[in-house]
Amino acid sequence: EVQLVESGGGLVQPGGSLRLSCEASGFAFNFKSMCWDRQAPGKELELVSCLSSGSDGIYYADSVNGRFTISRDNDRRMLYLQLNTLKTEDTAMYYCVKDRATWTGKVWRFSSTSGDRGQGTQVTVSS
């Protein structure tokens, strides 16, 4: 059974930082590209970032590029997202996602389906 368990969210002031973590089990994590997406109240799901299995392919949405950093530890089956210089518009539920995108070695191919995700971790940016 695929399990993705996110943690690390919380309430932070604008300009602050958080580090999200995702513990994966039930599938061959070290062979899978993994992603983070988010959903704010009343808004559609937004793909935030993806990282290839070997960490050679990285994708960031324009809205977070330069502020967020994705990383992984294949030995520990962990995916991370470092959130810096947070803005109020970053407030959302953040999800760790499997099968959302594939790195070909040159380009990203994004799935038309939403992929498997965990329960999410809430990030709230407010003063």
PDB file of C-alpha atoms in Angstrom, residues 29-100:
ATOM      1  CA  PHE A  29      10.601   5.477  -3.900  1.00  0.00           C
ATOM      2  CA  ASN A  30      14.174   5.659  -5.158  1.00  0.00           C
ATOM      3  CA  PHE A  31      13.026   5.015  -8.751  1.00  0.00           C
ATOM      4  CA  LYS A  32      10.209   7.584  -8.786  1.00  0.00           C
ATOM      5  CA  SER A  33      10.125  11.258  -9.577  1.00  0.00           C
ATOM      6  CA  MET A  34       8.270  12.973  -6.750  1.00  0.00           C
ATOM      7  CA  CYS A  35       6.418  16.259  -6.540  1.00  0.00           C
ATOM      8  CA  TRP A  36       4.809  18.710  -4.163  1.00  0.00           C
ATOM      9  CA  ASP A  37       1.580  20.438  -4.999  1.00  0.00           C
ATOM     10  CA  ARG A  38      -0.713  22.706  -3.016  1.00  0.00           C
ATOM     11  CA  GLN A  39      -4.294  23.815  -2.818  1.00  0.00           C
ATOM     12  CA  ALA A  40      -5.470  27.079  -1.350  1.00  0.00           C
ATOM     13  CA  PRO A  41      -9.087  27.527  -0.224  1.00  0.00           C
ATOM     14  CA  GLY A  42     -11.332  28.074  -3.210  1.00  0.00           C
ATOM     15  CA  LYS A  43      -8.516  27.559  -5.695  1.00  0.00           C
ATOM     16  CA  GLU A  44      -7.397  24.757  -7.973  1.00  0.00           C
ATOM     17  CA  LEU A  45      -4.585  22.357  -7.188  1.00  0.00           C
ATOM     18  CA  GLU A  46      -1.246  23.906  -8.154  1.00  0.00           C
ATOM     19  CA  LEU A  47       1.880  21.907  -8.977  1.00  0.00           C
ATOM     20  CA  VAL A  48       4.700  23.489  -6.973  1.00  0.00           C
ATOM     21  CA  SER A  49       7.841  21.456  -7.547  1.00  0.00           C
ATOM     22  CA  CYS A  50       9.116  18.089  -8.786  1.00  0.00           C
ATOM     23  CA  LEU A  51      12.383  16.212  -8.355  1.00  0.00           C
ATOM     24  CA  SER A  52      13.625  13.248 -10.370  1.00  0.00           C
ATOM     25  CA  SER A  53      14.717  10.015  -8.727  1.00  0.00           C
ATOM     26  CA  GLY A  54      18.390  10.892  -9.096  1.00  0.00           C
ATOM     27  CA  SER A  55      17.856  14.582  -8.263  1.00  0.00           C
ATOM     28  CA  ASP A  56      19.146  15.612 -11.709  1.00  0.00           C
ATOM     29  CA  GLY A  57      15.804  16.941 -12.927  1.00  0.00           C
ATOM     30  CA  ILE A  58      14.094  19.736 -11.005  1.00  0.00           C
ATOM     31  CA  TYR A  59      10.933  21.690 -11.696  1.00  0.00           C
ATOM     32  CA  TYR A  60       9.603  24.756  -9.892  1.00  0.00           C
ATOM     33  CA  ALA A  61       6.454  26.706 -10.598  1.00  0.00           C
ATOM     34  CA  ASP A  62       7.178  30.321 -11.457  1.00  0.00           C
ATOM     35  CA  SER A  63       5.336  31.389  -8.317  1.00  0.00           C
ATOM     36  CA  VAL A  64       7.897  29.691  -6.037  1.00  0.00           C
ATOM     37  CA  ASN A  65      11.092  29.631  -8.120  1.00  0.00           C
ATOM     38  CA  GLY A  66      13.950  31.140  -6.166  1.00  0.00           C
ATOM     39  CA  ARG A  67      12.159  30.792  -2.819  1.00  0.00           C
ATOM     40  CA  PHE A  68      11.454  27.067  -2.470  1.00  0.00           C
ATOM     41  CA  THR A  69      13.952  24.199  -2.658  1.00  0.00           C
ATOM     42  CA  ILE A  70      13.024  20.560  -3.206  1.00  0.00           C
ATOM     43  CA  SER A  71      15.283  17.714  -2.115  1.00  0.00           C
ATOM     44  CA  ARG A  72      15.173  14.021  -1.290  1.00  0.00           C
ATOM     45  CA  ASP A  73      16.950  11.315   0.664  1.00  0.00           C
ATOM     46  CA  ASN A  74      16.439   8.014  -1.124  1.00  0.00           C
ATOM     47  CA  ASP A  75      18.061   5.984   1.651  1.00  0.00           C
ATOM     48  CA  ARG A  76      15.517   7.329   4.146  1.00  0.00           C
ATOM     49  CA  ARG A  77      12.661   7.425   1.593  1.00  0.00           C
ATOM     50  CA  MET A  78      12.071  11.088   2.372  1.00  0.00           C
ATOM     51  CA  LEU A  79      11.083  14.054   0.225  1.00  0.00           C
ATOM     52  CA  TYR A  80      11.550  17.615   1.444  1.00  0.00           C
ATOM     53  CA  LEU A  81      10.459  21.117   0.498  1.00  0.00           C
ATOM     54  CA  GLN A  82      12.243  24.106   2.000  1.00  0.00           C
ATOM     55  CA  LEU A  83       9.998  27.156   1.916  1.00  0.00           C
ATOM     56  CA  ASN A  84      11.779  30.514   2.280  1.00  0.00           C
ATOM     57  CA  THR A  85      10.619  34.117   2.015  1.00  0.00           C
ATOM     58  CA  LEU A  86       7.050  32.987   2.475  1.00  0.00           C
ATOM     59  CA  LYS A  87       4.201  35.171   1.251  1.00  0.00           C
ATOM     60  CA  THR A  88       0.546  35.252   2.286  1.00  0.00           C
ATOM     61  CA  GLU A  89      -0.327  33.777  -1.113  1.00  0.00           C
ATOM     62  CA  ASP A  90       1.670  30.653  -0.199  1.00  0.00           C
ATOM     63  CA  THR A  91      -1.034  29.755   2.318  1.00  0.00           C
ATOM     64  CA  ALA A  92      -2.369  26.339   1.284  1.00  0.00           C
ATOM     65  CA  MET A  93      -2.502  22.655   2.062  1.00  0.00           C
ATOM     66  CA  TYR A  94       0.702  21.121   0.734  1.00  0.00           C
ATOM     67  CA  TYR A  95       0.768  17.561  -0.587  1.00  0.00           C
ATOM     68  CA  CYS A  96       3.535  15.113  -1.397  1.00  0.00           C
ATOM     69  CA  VAL A  97       2.639  13.517  -4.742  1.00  0.00           C
ATOM     70  CA  LYS A  98       3.618  10.322  -6.539  1.00  0.00           C
ATOM     71  CA  ASP A  99       3.082   9.736 -10.283  1.00  0.00           C
ATOM     72  CA  ARG A 100       2.428  13.386 -11.059  1.00  0.00           C
TER      73      ARG A 100
END
